[in-house]
CSV table of C-alpha atoms in Angstrom, one decimal:
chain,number,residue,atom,x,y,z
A,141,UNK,CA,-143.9,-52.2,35.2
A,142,UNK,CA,-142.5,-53.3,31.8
A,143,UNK,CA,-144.9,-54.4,28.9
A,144,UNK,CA,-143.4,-57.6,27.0
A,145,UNK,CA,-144.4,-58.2,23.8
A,146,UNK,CA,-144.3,-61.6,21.7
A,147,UNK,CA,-145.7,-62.8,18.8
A,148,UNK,CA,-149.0,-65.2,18.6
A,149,UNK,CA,-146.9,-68.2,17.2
A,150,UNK,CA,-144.0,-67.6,19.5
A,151,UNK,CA,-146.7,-67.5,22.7
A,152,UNK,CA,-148.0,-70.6,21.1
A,153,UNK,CA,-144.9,-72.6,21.2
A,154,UNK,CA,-144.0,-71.6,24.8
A,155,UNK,CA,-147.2,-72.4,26.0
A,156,UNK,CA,-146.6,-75.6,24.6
A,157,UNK,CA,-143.5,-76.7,25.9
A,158,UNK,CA,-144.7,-75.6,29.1
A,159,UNK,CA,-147.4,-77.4,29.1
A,160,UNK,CA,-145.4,-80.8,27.4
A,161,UNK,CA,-142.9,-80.3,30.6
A,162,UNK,CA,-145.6,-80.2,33.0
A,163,UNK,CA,-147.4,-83.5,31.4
A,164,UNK,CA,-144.1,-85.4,31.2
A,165,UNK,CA,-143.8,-84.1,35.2
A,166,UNK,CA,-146.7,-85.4,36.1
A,167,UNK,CA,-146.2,-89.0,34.5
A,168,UNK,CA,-142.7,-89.2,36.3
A,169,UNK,CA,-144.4,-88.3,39.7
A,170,UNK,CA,-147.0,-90.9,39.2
A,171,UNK,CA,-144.3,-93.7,38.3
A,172,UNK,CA,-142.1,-92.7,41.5
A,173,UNK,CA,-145.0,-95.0,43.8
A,174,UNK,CA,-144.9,-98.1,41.4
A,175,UNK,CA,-142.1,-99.4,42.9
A,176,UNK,CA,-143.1,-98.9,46.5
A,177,UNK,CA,-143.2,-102.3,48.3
A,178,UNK,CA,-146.2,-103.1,50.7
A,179,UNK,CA,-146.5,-105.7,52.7
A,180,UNK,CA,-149.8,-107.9,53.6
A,181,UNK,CA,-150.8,-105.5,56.1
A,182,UNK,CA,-150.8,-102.8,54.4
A,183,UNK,CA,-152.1,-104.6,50.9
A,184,UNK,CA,-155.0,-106.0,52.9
A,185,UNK,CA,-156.3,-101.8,54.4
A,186,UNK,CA,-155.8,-100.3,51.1
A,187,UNK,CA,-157.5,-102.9,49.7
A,188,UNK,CA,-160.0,-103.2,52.1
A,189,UNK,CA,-160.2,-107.2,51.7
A,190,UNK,CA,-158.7,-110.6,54.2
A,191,UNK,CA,-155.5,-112.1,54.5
A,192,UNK,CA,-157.2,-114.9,53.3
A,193,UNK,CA,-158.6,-113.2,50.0
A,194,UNK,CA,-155.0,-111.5,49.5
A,195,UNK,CA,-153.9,-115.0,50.0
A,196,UNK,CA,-156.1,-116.4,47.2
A,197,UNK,CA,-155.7,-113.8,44.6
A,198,UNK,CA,-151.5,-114.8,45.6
A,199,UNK,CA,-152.4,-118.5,45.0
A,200,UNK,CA,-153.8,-117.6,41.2
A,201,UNK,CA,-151.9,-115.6,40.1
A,202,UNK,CA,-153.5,-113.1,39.9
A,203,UNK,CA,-151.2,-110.6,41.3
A,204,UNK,CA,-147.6,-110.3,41.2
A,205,UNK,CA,-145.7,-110.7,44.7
A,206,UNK,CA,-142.2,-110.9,46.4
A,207,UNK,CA,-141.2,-113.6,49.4
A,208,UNK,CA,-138.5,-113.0,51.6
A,209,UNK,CA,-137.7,-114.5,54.7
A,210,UNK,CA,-141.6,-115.9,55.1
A,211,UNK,CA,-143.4,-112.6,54.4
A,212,UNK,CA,-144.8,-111.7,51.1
A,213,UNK,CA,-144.5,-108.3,49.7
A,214,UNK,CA,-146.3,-106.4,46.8
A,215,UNK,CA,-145.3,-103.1,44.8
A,216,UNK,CA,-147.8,-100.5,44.0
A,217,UNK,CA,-148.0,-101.1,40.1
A,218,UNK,CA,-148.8,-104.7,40.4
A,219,UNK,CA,-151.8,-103.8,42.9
A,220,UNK,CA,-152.6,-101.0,40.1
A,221,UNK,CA,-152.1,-103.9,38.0
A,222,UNK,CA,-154.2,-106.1,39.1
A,223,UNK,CA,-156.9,-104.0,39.6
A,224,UNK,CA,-156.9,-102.7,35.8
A,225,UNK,CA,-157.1,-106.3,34.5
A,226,UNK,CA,-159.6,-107.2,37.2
A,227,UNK,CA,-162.4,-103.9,36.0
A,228,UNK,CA,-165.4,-104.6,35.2
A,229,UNK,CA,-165.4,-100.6,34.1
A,230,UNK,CA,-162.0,-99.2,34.0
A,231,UNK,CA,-161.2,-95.7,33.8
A,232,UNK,CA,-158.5,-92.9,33.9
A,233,UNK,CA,-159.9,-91.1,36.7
A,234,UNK,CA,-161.2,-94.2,38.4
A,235,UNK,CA,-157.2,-95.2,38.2
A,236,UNK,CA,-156.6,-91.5,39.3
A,237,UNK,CA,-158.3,-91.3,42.1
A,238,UNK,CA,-157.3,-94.7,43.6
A,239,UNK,CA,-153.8,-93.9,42.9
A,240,UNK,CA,-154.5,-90.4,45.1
A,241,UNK,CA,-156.7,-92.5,47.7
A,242,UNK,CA,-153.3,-94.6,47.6
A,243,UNK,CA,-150.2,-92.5,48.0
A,244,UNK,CA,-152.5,-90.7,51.1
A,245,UNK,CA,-152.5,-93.5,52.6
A,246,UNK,CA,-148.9,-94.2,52.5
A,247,UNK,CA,-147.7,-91.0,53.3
A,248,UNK,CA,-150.1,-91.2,56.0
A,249,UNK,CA,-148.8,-94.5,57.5
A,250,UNK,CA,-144.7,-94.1,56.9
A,251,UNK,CA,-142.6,-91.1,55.7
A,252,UNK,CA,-140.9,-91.3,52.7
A,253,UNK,CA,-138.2,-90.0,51.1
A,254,UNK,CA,-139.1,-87.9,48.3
A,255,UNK,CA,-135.7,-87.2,46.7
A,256,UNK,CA,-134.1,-90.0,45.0
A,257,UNK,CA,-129.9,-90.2,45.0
């Protein structure tokens, strides 16, 4: 076994540009379910509300939404959206965890492809 040797400042600066690539990782994993489109369905279970209320929320504006061909679609960072401007108490690990809660539940109910081309 070979003993490596480094000065403190040198340690320091490695550490943190290892730790500045795993933060900036973590943000672009985050970002890739944004642009993931759900439709009613879906909206309505991870939401846990109607067609109806989905419909109303539609009808004010008060989330952003897609039609095509009759059906309405939604992306993950509108829902996220919505729900920020919507908190009564909004937080980062409130955010986290529903964003967790979330992509379970996707991966849960279609497969995905995780590498982009």
């Amino acid at each position: 076994m070979k003993i490596i040797t480094i000065e403190e400042e040198a340690w320091q600066q490695l550490n943190s540009r290892i730790n500045a690539i795993a933060d900036y990782l973590k943000r672009q994993e985050d970002k890739s379910y944004d642009d993931l489109w759900l439709n009613n369905h879906e909206v309505c279970q991870y939401l846990h509300i109607s067609e109806k209320t989905l419909w109303r929320m539609r009808t004010k504006g008060e989330i952003a939404y897609s039609k095509i061909y009759g059906q309405y679609f939604y992306t993950i960072g509108a829902i996220r959206d919505m729900l920020k401007a919507n908190a009564i108490q909004s937080s980062d690990e409130f955010v986290q965890e529903l964003m967790v809660k979330g992509k379970s539940y996707i991966e849960k109910g279609r497969k995905l492809k995780t590498d982009k081309k």
